Coordinates of C-alpha atoms in Angstrom, one line a residue:
M20 CA 116.8 -33.6 55.9
Q21 CA 113.3 -34.9 56.6
K22 CA 113.7 -33.9 60.2
Y23 CA 114.2 -30.3 59.1
L24 CA 111.2 -30.4 56.8
R25 CA 109.0 -31.5 59.7
H26 CA 110.4 -28.9 62.0
P27 CA 111.7 -25.9 60.0
G28 CA 112.5 -24.0 63.1
S29 CA 115.3 -26.5 64.0
L30 CA 117.0 -25.8 60.6
V31 CA 116.8 -22.0 61.3
L32 CA 118.3 -22.6 64.8
R33 CA 121.0 -24.8 63.5
L34 CA 122.0 -22.2 60.9
L35 CA 122.0 -19.5 63.5
C36 CA 124.2 -21.6 65.8
L37 CA 126.6 -22.3 62.9
L38 CA 126.7 -18.6 62.0
S39 CA 127.4 -17.5 65.6
G40 CA 130.1 -20.1 65.9
M41 CA 131.8 -18.8 62.7
I42 CA 131.5 -15.2 63.9
T43 CA 133.0 -16.1 67.3
G44 CA 135.8 -18.1 65.6
G45 CA 136.5 -15.3 63.2
A46 CA 136.7 -12.8 66.1
L47 CA 139.1 -15.1 68.0
L48 CA 141.3 -15.4 64.9
L49 CA 141.3 -11.6 64.4
V50 CA 142.3 -10.9 68.0
A51 CA 145.0 -13.6 68.0
G52 CA 146.4 -12.4 64.6
Y53 CA 146.5 -8.8 65.8
V54 CA 148.4 -9.8 69.0
L55 CA 150.8 -11.9 67.0
V56 CA 151.4 -9.3 64.3
K57 CA 151.9 -6.5 66.8
G58 CA 153.8 -8.5 69.4
I59 CA 156.3 -10.7 67.5
P60 CA 158.7 -7.8 66.6
Y61 CA 159.1 -7.1 70.3
L62 CA 160.2 -10.7 71.2
K63 CA 163.9 -10.5 71.9
P64 CA 166.3 -12.6 73.9
S65 CA 166.7 -9.8 76.4
L66 CA 163.0 -10.3 77.3
F67 CA 163.9 -13.6 78.9
A68 CA 167.1 -12.5 80.8
L69 CA 167.4 -13.4 84.5
E70 CA 168.1 -9.9 85.6
Y71 CA 165.4 -7.2 85.7
N72 CA 166.4 -3.6 85.6
S73 CA 165.2 -0.3 84.1
E74 CA 167.0 -0.8 80.9
N75 CA 166.2 -4.5 80.5
V76 CA 162.5 -5.1 81.4
S77 CA 162.8 -8.9 81.5
M78 CA 159.7 -11.0 82.2
L79 CA 161.5 -14.2 83.2
P80 CA 161.8 -13.2 86.9
A81 CA 158.0 -12.6 87.0
L82 CA 157.3 -15.9 85.4
I83 CA 159.6 -17.7 87.9
N84 CA 158.0 -16.0 90.8
T85 CA 154.5 -16.8 89.5
V86 CA 155.4 -20.5 89.2
W87 CA 157.1 -20.5 92.6
M88 CA 154.1 -18.8 94.3
T89 CA 151.6 -21.2 92.6
V90 CA 153.6 -24.3 93.8
L91 CA 153.8 -22.9 97.4
A92 CA 150.1 -22.1 97.4
L93 CA 149.2 -25.6 96.2
A94 CA 151.6 -27.2 98.6
V95 CA 149.6 -25.5 101.4
A96 CA 146.1 -25.7 100.0
A97 CA 146.0 -29.1 98.4
P98 CA 146.6 -31.2 101.6
L99 CA 144.3 -29.1 103.7
G100 CA 141.5 -29.1 101.1
I101 CA 141.8 -32.8 100.2
G102 CA 142.2 -33.8 103.9
G103 CA 139.2 -31.7 104.9
A104 CA 137.0 -33.2 102.1
I105 CA 138.0 -36.7 103.1
Y106 CA 137.1 -36.0 106.7
L107 CA 133.7 -34.4 105.7
V108 CA 132.8 -37.3 103.4
E109 CA 134.2 -40.3 105.3
Y110 CA 134.4 -39.5 109.0
A111 CA 132.1 -36.7 110.0
P112 CA 128.4 -37.5 110.5
R113 CA 126.5 -36.8 107.2
N114 CA 124.2 -34.0 108.4
S115 CA 126.1 -32.8 111.4
R116 CA 126.3 -29.2 112.3
L117 CA 130.1 -29.1 111.5
V118 CA 129.6 -30.4 108.0
R119 CA 126.8 -27.9 107.3
L120 CA 128.9 -25.1 108.7
V121 CA 132.0 -26.0 106.6
R122 CA 129.9 -26.3 103.4
V123 CA 128.2 -23.0 103.9
T124 CA 131.6 -21.4 104.7
A125 CA 133.2 -22.9 101.6
E126 CA 130.4 -21.7 99.4
T127 CA 130.6 -18.2 101.0
L128 CA 134.3 -18.0 100.5
S129 CA 134.0 -19.1 96.9
G130 CA 131.9 -16.1 96.1
I131 CA 134.3 -13.5 97.5
P132 CA 136.1 -11.4 94.9
S133 CA 139.8 -12.0 94.6
I134 CA 140.6 -8.3 95.4
L135 CA 139.2 -8.8 98.9
Y136 CA 141.4 -11.9 99.4
G137 CA 144.3 -9.6 98.3
L138 CA 143.3 -7.0 100.8
F139 CA 143.0 -9.6 103.5
G140 CA 146.4 -11.0 102.7
M141 CA 147.9 -7.5 102.7
I142 CA 146.4 -6.7 106.1
L143 CA 147.2 -10.0 107.8
F144 CA 150.5 -11.2 106.3
V145 CA 152.2 -7.9 105.3
T146 CA 150.9 -5.5 107.9
A147 CA 150.0 -7.5 111.0
L148 CA 152.6 -10.3 110.8
R149 CA 155.2 -7.9 109.3
W150 CA 156.3 -10.4 106.6
R151 CA 156.6 -7.5 104.1
Y152 CA 156.1 -8.1 100.4
S153 CA 157.2 -11.7 100.1
V154 CA 156.5 -14.8 98.0
L155 CA 155.3 -16.5 101.2
S156 CA 152.7 -13.9 102.0
G157 CA 151.4 -14.0 98.5
A158 CA 151.4 -17.8 98.4
L159 CA 149.4 -18.0 101.6
T160 CA 146.9 -15.5 100.4
L161 CA 146.5 -17.5 97.2
A162 CA 146.2 -20.7 99.2
I163 CA 143.4 -19.2 101.2
M164 CA 141.7 -18.2 98.0
V165 CA 141.8 -21.6 96.3
L166 CA 141.2 -23.7 99.4
P167 CA 137.3 -23.6 99.1
L168 CA 137.6 -24.7 95.5
I169 CA 139.8 -27.6 96.3
L170 CA 137.7 -28.6 99.3
R171 CA 134.3 -28.5 97.4
T172 CA 135.7 -30.1 94.2
T173 CA 137.2 -33.0 96.2
E174 CA 134.1 -33.4 98.3
E175 CA 131.8 -33.6 95.2
A176 CA 134.2 -36.1 93.6
L177 CA 134.2 -38.3 96.7
L178 CA 130.4 -38.1 97.0
S179 CA 129.9 -39.2 93.4
V180 CA 131.5 -42.5 94.2
P181 CA 128.9 -45.1 95.1
D182 CA 128.9 -46.4 98.7
S183 CA 129.4 -50.0 97.5
Y184 CA 132.7 -49.0 95.7
R185 CA 133.9 -47.0 98.7
E186 CA 133.2 -49.9 101.1
G187 CA 134.9 -52.4 98.8

């Protein structure tokens, strides 16, 4: 308490932080409560049926396809991203032109909105390669989208390891 007597502004800031936290928590509880109160009556077993048609609008096929697409995208992007990061950190010369080019490209691709990735995937996989609307075309588009994130995250994790540990 003496700390607050010496610096009364810190007490005011602490109270403001507590008040804003309580307001944010209250708003979160209100939104979650509203969603639960309005949504629970619509939860029925038919919502999780394997067949989707106009009479039974099941969401289980969409959930299965989402998981399937995510697994495929990570199966493509994770080895490429992790392998690329290992190459950049361990084998490529530290300040070579290739390393700088890959880093700038990864940073640039990280800033592209996801709608542009979707348009690119639509043009390349659906239109040019004629794969139509398929899980594979969506998964490869998603893999291209998450590849820079995996590459940069793995690279930063490897760079944070001291050289003495790496050589040991």
